[in-house]
Coordinates of C-alpha atoms in Angstrom, one line a residue:
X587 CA 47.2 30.8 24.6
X588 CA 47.6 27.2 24.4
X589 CA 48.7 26.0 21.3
X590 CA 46.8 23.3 19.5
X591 CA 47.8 19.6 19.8
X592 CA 49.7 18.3 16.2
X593 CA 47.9 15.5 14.6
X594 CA 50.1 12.8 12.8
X595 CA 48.8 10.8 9.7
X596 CA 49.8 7.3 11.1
X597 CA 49.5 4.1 9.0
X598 CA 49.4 1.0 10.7
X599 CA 51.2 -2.4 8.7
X600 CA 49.7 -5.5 10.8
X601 CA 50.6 -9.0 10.6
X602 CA 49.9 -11.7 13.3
X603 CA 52.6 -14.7 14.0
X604 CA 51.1 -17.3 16.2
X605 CA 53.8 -19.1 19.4
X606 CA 52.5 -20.5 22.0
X607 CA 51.5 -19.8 25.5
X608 CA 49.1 -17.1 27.2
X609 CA 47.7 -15.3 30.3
X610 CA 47.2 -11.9 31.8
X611 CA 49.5 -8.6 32.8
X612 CA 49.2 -5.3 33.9
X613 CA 51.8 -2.6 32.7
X614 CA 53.9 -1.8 36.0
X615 CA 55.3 1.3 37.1
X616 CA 57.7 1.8 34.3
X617 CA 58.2 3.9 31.8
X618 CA 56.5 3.0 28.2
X619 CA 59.9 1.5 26.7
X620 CA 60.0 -1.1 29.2
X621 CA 56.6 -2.0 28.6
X622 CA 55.2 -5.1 25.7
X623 CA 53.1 -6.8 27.6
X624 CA 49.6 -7.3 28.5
X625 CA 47.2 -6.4 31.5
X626 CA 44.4 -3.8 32.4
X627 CA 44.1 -0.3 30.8
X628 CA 46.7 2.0 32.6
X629 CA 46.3 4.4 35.1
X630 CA 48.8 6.6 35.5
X631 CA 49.9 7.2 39.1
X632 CA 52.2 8.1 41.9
X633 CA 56.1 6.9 41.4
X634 CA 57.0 7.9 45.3
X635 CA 55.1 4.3 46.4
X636 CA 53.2 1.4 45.7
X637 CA 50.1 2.6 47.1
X638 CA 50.2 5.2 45.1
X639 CA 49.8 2.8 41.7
X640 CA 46.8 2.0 40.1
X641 CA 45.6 -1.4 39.0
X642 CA 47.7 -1.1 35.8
X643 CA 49.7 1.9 36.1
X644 CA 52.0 3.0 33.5
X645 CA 53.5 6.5 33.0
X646 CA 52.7 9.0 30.4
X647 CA 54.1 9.3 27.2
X648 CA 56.1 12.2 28.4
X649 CA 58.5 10.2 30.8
X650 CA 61.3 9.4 29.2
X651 CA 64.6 9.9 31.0
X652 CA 66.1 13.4 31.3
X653 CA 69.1 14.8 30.3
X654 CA 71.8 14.0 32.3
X655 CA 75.6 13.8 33.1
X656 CA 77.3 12.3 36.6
X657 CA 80.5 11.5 38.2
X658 CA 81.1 9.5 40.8
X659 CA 83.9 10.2 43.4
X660 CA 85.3 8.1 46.7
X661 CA 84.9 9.4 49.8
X662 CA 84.9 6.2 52.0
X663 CA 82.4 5.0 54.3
X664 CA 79.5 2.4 54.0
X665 CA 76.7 5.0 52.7
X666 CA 77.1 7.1 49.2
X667 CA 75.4 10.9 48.8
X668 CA 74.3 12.1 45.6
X669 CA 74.2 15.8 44.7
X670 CA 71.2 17.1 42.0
X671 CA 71.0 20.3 40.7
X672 CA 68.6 21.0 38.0
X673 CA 68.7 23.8 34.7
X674 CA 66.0 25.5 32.7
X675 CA 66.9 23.8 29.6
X676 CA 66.4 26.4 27.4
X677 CA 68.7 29.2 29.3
X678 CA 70.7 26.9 31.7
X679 CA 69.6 29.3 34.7
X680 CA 68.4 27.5 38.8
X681 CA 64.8 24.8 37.6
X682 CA 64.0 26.1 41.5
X683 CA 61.2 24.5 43.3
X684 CA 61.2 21.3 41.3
X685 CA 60.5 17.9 43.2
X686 CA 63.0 15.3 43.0
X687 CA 63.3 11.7 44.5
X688 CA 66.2 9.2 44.5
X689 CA 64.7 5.3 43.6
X690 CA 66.4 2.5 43.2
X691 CA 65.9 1.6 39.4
X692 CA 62.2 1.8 38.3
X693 CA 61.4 -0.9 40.5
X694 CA 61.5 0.8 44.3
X695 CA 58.9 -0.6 46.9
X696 CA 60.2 1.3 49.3
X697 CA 57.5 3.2 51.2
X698 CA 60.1 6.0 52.6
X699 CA 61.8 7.6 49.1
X700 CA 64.7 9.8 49.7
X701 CA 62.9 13.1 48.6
X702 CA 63.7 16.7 48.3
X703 CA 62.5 20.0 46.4
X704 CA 65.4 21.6 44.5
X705 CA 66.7 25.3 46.2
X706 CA 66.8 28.8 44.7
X707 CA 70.2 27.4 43.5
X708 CA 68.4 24.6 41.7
X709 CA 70.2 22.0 44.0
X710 CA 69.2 19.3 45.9
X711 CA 71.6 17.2 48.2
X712 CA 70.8 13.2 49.5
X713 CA 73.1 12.1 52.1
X714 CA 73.6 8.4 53.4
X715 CA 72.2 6.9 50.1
X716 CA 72.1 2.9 50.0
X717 CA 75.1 2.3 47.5
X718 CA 73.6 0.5 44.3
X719 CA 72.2 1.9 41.0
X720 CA 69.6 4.7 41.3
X721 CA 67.6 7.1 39.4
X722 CA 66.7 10.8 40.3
X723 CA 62.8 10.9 39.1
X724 CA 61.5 14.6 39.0
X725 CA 58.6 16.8 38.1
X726 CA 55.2 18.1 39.4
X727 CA 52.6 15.9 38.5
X728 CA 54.0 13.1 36.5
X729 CA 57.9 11.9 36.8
X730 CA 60.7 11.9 34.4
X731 CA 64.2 9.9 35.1
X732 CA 67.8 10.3 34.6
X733 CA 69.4 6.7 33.5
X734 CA 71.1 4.6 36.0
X735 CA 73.5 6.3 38.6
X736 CA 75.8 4.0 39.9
X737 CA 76.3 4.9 43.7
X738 CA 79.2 3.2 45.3
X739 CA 79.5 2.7 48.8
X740 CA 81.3 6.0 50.3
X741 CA 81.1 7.4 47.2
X742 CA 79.4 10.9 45.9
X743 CA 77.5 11.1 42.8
X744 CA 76.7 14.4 40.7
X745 CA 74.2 14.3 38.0
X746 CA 73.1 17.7 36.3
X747 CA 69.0 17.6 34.9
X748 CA 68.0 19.9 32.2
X749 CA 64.5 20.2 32.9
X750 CA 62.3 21.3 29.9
X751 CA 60.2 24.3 30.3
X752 CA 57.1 23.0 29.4
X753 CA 53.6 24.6 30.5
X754 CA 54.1 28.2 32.4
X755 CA 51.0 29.3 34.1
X756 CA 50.3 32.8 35.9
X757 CA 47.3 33.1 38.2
X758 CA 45.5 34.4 41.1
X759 CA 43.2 32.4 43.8
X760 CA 40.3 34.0 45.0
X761 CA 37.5 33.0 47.2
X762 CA 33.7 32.9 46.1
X763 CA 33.7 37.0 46.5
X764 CA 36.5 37.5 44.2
X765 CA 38.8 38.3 47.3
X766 CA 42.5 36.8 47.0
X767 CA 43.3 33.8 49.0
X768 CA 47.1 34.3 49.9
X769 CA 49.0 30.8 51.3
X770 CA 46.6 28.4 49.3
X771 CA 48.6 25.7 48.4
X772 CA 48.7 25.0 44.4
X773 CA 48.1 21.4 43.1
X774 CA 48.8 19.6 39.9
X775 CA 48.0 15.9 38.8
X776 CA 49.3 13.8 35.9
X777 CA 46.5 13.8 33.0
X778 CA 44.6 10.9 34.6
X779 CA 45.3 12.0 37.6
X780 CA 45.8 9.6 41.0
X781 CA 47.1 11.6 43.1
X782 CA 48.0 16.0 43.0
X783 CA 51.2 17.1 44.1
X784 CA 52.3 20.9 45.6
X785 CA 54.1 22.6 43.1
X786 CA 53.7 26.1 45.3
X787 CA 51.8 28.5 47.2
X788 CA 49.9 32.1 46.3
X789 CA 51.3 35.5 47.5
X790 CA 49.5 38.0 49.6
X791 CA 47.5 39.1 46.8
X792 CA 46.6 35.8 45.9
X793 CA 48.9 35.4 42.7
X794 CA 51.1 32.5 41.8
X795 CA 53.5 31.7 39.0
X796 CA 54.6 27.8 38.3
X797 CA 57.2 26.7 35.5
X798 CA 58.0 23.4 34.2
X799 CA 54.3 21.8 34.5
X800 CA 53.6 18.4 32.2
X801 CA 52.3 19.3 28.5
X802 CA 48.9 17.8 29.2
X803 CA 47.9 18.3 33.1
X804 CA 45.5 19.2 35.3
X805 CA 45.9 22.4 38.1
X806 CA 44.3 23.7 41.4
X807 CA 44.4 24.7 44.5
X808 CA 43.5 23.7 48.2
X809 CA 43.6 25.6 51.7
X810 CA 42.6 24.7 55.2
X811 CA 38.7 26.1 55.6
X812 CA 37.7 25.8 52.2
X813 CA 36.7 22.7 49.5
X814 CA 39.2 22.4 47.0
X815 CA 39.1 23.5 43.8
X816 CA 38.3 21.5 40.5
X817 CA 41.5 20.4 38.8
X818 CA 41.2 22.1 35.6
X819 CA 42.7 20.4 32.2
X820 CA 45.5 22.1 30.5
X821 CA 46.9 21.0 27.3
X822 CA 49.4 21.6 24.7
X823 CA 51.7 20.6 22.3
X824 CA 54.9 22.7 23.3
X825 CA 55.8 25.6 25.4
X826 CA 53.3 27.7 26.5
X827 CA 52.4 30.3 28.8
X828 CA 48.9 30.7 30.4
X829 CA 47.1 32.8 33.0
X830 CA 44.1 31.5 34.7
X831 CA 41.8 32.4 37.8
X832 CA 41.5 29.4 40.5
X833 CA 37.9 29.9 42.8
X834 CA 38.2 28.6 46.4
X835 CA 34.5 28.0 48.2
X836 CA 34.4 28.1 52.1
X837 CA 33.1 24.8 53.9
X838 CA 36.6 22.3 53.6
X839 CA 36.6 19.5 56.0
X840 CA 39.9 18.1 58.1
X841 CA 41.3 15.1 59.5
X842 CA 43.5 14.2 61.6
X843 CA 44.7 10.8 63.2
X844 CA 47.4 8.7 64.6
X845 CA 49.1 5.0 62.9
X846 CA 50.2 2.2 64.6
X847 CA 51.6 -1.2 64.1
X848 CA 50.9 -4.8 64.9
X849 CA 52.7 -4.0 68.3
X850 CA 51.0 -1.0 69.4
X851 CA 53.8 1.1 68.9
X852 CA 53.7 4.2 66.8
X853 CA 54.5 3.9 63.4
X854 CA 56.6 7.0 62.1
X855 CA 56.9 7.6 58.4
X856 CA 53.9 5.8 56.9
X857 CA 52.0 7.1 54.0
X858 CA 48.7 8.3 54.3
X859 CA 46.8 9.3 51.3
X860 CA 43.2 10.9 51.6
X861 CA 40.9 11.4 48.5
X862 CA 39.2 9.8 45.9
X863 CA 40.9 9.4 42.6
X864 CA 37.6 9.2 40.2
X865 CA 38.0 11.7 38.1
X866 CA 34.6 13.1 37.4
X867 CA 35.2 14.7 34.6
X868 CA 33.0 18.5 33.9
X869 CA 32.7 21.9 32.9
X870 CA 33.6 24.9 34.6
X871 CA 31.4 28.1 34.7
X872 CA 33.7 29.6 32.1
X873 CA 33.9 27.0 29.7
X874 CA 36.9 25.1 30.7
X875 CA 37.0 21.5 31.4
X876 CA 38.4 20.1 34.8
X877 CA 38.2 17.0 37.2
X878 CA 37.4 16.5 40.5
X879 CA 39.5 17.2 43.4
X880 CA 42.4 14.9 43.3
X881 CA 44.0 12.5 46.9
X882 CA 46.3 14.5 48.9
X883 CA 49.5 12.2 50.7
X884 CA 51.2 12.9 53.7
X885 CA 53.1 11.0 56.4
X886 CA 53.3 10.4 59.7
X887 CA 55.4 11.7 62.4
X888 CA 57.5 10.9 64.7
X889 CA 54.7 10.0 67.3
X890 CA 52.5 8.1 64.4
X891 CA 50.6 11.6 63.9
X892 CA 49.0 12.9 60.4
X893 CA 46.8 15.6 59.4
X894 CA 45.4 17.2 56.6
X895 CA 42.8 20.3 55.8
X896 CA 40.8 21.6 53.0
X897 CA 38.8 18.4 52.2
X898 CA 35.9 17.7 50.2
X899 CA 33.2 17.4 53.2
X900 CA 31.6 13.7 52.8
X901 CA 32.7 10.5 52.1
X902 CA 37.0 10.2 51.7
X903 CA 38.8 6.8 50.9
X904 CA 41.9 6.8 53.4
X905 CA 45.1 4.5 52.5
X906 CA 47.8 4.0 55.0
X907 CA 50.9 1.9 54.4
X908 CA 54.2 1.2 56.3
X909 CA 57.3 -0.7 55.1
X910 CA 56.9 -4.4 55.3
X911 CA 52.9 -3.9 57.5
X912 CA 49.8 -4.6 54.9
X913 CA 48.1 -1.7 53.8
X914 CA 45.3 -0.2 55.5
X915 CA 42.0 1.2 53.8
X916 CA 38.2 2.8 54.8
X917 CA 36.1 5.6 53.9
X918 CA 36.0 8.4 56.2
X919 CA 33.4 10.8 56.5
X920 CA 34.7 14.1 56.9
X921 CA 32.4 16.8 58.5
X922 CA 31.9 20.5 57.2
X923 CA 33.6 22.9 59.4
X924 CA 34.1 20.6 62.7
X925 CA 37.5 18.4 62.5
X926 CA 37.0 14.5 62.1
X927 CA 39.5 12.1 64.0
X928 CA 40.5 8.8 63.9
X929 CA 43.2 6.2 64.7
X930 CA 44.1 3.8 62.4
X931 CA 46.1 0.0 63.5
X932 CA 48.6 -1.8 61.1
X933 CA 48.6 -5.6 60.7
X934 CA 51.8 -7.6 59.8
X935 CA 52.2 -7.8 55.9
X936 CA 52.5 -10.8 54.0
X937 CA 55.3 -11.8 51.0
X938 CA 55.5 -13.3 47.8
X939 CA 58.7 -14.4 47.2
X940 CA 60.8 -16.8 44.4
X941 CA 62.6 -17.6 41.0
X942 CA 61.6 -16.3 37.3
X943 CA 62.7 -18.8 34.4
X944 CA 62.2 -19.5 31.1
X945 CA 60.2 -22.4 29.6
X946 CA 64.6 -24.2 29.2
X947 CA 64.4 -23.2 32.7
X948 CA 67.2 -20.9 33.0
X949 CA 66.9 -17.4 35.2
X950 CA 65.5 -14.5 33.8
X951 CA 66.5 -11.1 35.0
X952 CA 64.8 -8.4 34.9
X953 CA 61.2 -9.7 35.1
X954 CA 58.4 -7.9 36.3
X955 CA 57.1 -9.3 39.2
X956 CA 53.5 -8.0 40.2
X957 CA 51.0 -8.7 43.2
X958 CA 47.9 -6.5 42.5
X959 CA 44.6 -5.6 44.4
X960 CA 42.1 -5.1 42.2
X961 CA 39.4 -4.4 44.9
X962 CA 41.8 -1.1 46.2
X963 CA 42.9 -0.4 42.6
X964 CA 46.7 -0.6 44.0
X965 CA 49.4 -2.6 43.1
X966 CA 53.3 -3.4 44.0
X967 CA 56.0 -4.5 41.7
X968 CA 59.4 -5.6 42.1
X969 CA 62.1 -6.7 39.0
X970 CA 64.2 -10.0 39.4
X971 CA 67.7 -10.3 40.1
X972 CA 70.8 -11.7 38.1
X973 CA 69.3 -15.6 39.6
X974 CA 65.6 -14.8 39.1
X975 CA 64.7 -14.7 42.2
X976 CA 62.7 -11.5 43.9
X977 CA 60.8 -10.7 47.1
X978 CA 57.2 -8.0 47.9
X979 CA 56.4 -7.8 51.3
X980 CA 53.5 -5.4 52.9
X981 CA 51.1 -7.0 50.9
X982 CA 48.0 -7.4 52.8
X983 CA 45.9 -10.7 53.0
X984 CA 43.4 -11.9 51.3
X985 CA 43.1 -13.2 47.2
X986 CA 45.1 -10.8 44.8
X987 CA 46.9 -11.8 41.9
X988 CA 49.8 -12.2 40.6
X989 CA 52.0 -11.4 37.8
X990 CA 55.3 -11.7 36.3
X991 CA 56.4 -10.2 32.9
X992 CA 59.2 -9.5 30.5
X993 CA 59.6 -7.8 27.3
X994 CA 61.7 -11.1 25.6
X995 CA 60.1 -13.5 27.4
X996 CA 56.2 -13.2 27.5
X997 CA 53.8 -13.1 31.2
X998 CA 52.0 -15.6 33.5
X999 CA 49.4 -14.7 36.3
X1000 CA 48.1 -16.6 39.4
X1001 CA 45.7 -16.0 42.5
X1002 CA 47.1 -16.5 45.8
X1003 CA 45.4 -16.1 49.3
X1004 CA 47.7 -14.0 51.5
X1005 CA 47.5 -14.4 54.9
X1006 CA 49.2 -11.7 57.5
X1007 CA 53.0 -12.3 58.3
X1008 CA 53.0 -15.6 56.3
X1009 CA 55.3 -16.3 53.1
X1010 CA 53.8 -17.7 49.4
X1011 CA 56.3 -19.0 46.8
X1012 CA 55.9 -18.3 43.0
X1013 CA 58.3 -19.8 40.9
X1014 CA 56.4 -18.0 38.2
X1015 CA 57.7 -19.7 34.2
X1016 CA 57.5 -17.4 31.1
X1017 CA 56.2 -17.6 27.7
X1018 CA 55.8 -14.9 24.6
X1019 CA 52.4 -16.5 23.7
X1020 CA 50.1 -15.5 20.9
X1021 CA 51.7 -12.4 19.5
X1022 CA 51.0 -9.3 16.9
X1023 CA 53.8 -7.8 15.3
X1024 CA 52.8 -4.5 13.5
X1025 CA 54.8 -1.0 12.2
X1026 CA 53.7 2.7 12.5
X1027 CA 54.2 5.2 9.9
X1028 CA 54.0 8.9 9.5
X1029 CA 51.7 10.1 5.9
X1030 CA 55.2 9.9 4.2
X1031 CA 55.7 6.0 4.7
X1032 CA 58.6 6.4 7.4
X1033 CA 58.6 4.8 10.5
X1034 CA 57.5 6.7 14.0
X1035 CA 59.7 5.8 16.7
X1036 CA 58.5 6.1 20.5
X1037 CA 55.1 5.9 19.0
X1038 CA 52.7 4.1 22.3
X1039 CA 50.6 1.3 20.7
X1040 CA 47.6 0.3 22.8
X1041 CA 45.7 -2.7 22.5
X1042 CA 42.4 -4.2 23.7
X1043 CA 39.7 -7.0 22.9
X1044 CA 37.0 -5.8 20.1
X1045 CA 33.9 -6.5 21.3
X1046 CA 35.2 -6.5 25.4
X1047 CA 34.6 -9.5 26.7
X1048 CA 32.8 -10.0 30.4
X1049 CA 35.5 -11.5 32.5
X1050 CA 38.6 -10.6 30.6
X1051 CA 40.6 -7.4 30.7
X1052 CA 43.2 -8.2 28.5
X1053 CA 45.3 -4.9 27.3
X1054 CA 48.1 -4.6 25.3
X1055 CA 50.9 -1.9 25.7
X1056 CA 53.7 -1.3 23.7
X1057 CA 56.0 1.8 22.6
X1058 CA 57.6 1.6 18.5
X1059 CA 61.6 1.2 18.2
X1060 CA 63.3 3.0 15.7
X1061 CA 62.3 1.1 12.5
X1062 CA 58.5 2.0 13.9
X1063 CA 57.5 -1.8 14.4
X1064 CA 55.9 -3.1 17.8
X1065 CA 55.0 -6.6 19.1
X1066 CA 52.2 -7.1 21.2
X1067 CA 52.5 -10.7 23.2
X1068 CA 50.4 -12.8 24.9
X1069 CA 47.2 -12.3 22.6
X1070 CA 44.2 -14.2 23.4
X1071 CA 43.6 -16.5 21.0
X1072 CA 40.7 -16.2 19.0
X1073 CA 39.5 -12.8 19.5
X1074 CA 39.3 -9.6 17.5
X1075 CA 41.3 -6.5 19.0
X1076 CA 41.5 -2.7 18.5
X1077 CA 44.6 -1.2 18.0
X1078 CA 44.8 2.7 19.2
X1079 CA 48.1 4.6 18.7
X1080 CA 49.2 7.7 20.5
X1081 CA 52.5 10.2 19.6
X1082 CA 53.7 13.0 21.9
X1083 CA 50.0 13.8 22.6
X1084 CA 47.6 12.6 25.4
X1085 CA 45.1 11.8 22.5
X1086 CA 45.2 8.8 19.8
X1087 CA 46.4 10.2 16.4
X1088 CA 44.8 6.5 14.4
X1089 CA 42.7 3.8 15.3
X1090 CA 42.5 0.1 13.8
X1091 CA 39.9 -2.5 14.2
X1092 CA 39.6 -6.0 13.6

């Protein structure tokens, strides 16, 4: 069974200091230390690319890097190769059949992500590697990281993972008769879902058995010829085991299509996701609670081809994207049964480029720099360099906005008309703002660390969507910056669970 979540008596010490300064941010797609800032409520989503972020993503509380030891030998040559393997951490045996990607810090805008699944050795091996600091980010449904691995040009990196056992399930899929569905492909999202990954596939007799699954998740299945499955909601505190029954009913839908650029030219490589990420929350016929079916991704081959099968029949959002080329969106209807086609055509991207400095006007590094699309609830981020300065291209034309952040040194937002294969500059200044300084503490008086403080306006207020985001250091304080002045706010605070553990208002 799954064990019940552990409540925390948390007492909340508030006091407001007044700088100056304000404006708007959205949490990027970083994990909750790096996060103080201010922006829309977050939506967990995809790490492997940008269209695969929310609005305001930010990860789950569970995403903290991994354990982790590397060494880093010469070998010569311009390119650098990094080997992976990953360990149960409780016996040390093969983590087999774990995902695992190479990006380049937590800021990688990359839309093709070095990506492998680790082998019944728990290894995985990436071979002509851009030298430069990099993270291995790993897990089915959400993503932990290693810290920085420093990849040198002709070098070879090693990093061992410890991967924590988590949720265990055993189950069987079966279609609408009871009869096992063998090959159906087993999904699982993050708890707000955005996206499901394949974590593995049933037997002959319809059984599967997955390891290493996220505390609080959601699991189902998909296979070509039927709808999929409702993503049902598992939670728990610790390690657990769990068995459960997954029902597959006849009547999926497919798609299939080719991608190409501004030139006409296939495009090889792009991401295509297909799916729509509301959630829909409901019951199942035996009591459980699950969401809707969650967007599948794929890519394209060499020819600009994609496909994919076992889709919800009706109306399906469809994203493409292509390094540097402006995303791509529309609904597709898919029809029961008969196989729906279409050809999708890439414009040029545009770019937002320049220098982050403080109000003295000296570089900052390290900024968040943000261009999302509210209308496509997707966004792309980028962190500055040593100077300041940073670069997003692929963005795709029309009014987004734009933000820039730091944890020291406050945010600042702007609107901007993109146009295709033309070049905005942002020179975006920072400021810390209005701020709330405030402590967590357990029912004995001591301070929680890693405790996530979330913050919003109290009443909401038409027009703004300020949010505040903030994980406790060690003494258990937090500062929320860039407050808007004048208004009431209501604090929420969160532990190892998906669900607050204290609320404060006014």
């Amino acid at each position: 069974m799954v064990r019940p979540l552990a409540i925390l008596a948390v007492l909340l010490a508030v006091a407001a200091l007044v700088w100056f300064g304000s404006g708007l941010i959205a949490p990027g797609d970083v994990r909750p230390s790096d996060l103080t800032d201010r922006g829309t409520s977050p939506v967990p989503a995809a790490p492997e690319v940008a269209m695969d972020s929310a609005a305001a993503p930010a990860p789950d509380a569970g995403t903290e890097p991994g354990a982790a030891t590397r060494e880093v030998v010469s070998t010569g040559g311009a390119s650098a190769s990094l080997a992976v393997a990953l360990r149960w951490s409780n016996d040390q045996s093969p983590a087999v059949g774990i995902p695992v990607q190479v990006r380049l810090g937590w800021d990688d805008t990359r839309i093709r992500i070095p990506s492998a699944v680790s082998d019944a050795a728990g290894n995985c091996l990436f071979e002509g590697l851009t030298p430069g600091e990099v993270r291995a980010a790993y897990g089915h449904g959400e993503r932990r990281y290693t810290e920085p691995i420093a990849l040198v040009a002709g070098g070879h990196a090693e990093v061992t993972i410890e991967v924590e056992v988590g949720l265990s399930i055993r189950g069987r899929v079966v279609d609408a008769a009871s009869r096992p569905v063998p090959d159906a492909t087993i999904v699982v999202a993050g708890w707000s879902g955005g996206r499901s990954d394949a974590a593995g596939r049933s037997g002959s007799d319809g059984s599967f058995a997955l390891r290493g699954l996220p505390l609080n998740c959601h699991v189902g299945a998909r296979k070509a010829g039927f709808v999929p499955s409702s993503m049902r909601s598992l939670t728990t505190s610790g390690e657990a085991e769990i068995e459960l029954t997954i029902v597959l009913e006849s009547g999926g839908g497919s798609l299939s299509g080719r991608v190409f650029g501004p030139d006409g030219e296939p495009v090889a490589g792009a991401q295509v996701r297909c799916g729509d990420t509301a959630q829909n929350n409901h019951t199942l016929p035996d009591g459980g609670s699950a969401m809707a079916p969650q967007p599948v991704t794929t890519r394209t081959d060499s020819d600009g081809r994609f496909a994919f099968e076992g889709l919800v029949p009706g109306s399906n959002p469809l994203g493409v994207r292509a390094e540097e080329l402006a995303p791509h969106y529309e609904v597709v209807e898919i029809a029961t049964g008969n196989p729906t086609e279409i050809t999708v055509h890439l414009l040029r991207g545009a770019t937002l480029r320049g220098v982050t400095k403080n109000e003295q006007g000296l570089p900052i590094a390290g900024a968040w720099i943000s261009v999302h699309d509210r209308e496509h609830r997707e966004s792309r981020s980028a962190r500055t360099l040593a100077d300041g300065s940073y670069r997003l291209g692929g963005l795709r034309s029309g009014r987004l906005e734009a933000m820039a952040r730091h944890t020291d040194h406050g945010v600042t937002n702007v609107e901007f008309e993109f146009a295709a294969g033309r070049e905005q500059r942002w020179d975006p200044v920072l400021s810390a703002g209005l701020q709330q300084r405030g402590r967590v503490l357990d029912g004995n008086g001591d301070p929680v660390e890693g405790a996530i403080v979330e913050a919003q306006l109290d009443p909401w207020v038409r027009g703004n969507d300020w949010y505040g985001y903030v994980v406790t250091g060690a003494d258990g304080r937090f500062v929320l910056k860039n407050c808007v002045p004048d208004h009431a706010i209501r604090l929420t605070v969160r532990t190892e669970s998906v669900f607050p553990v204290a609320k404060m208002r006014g």
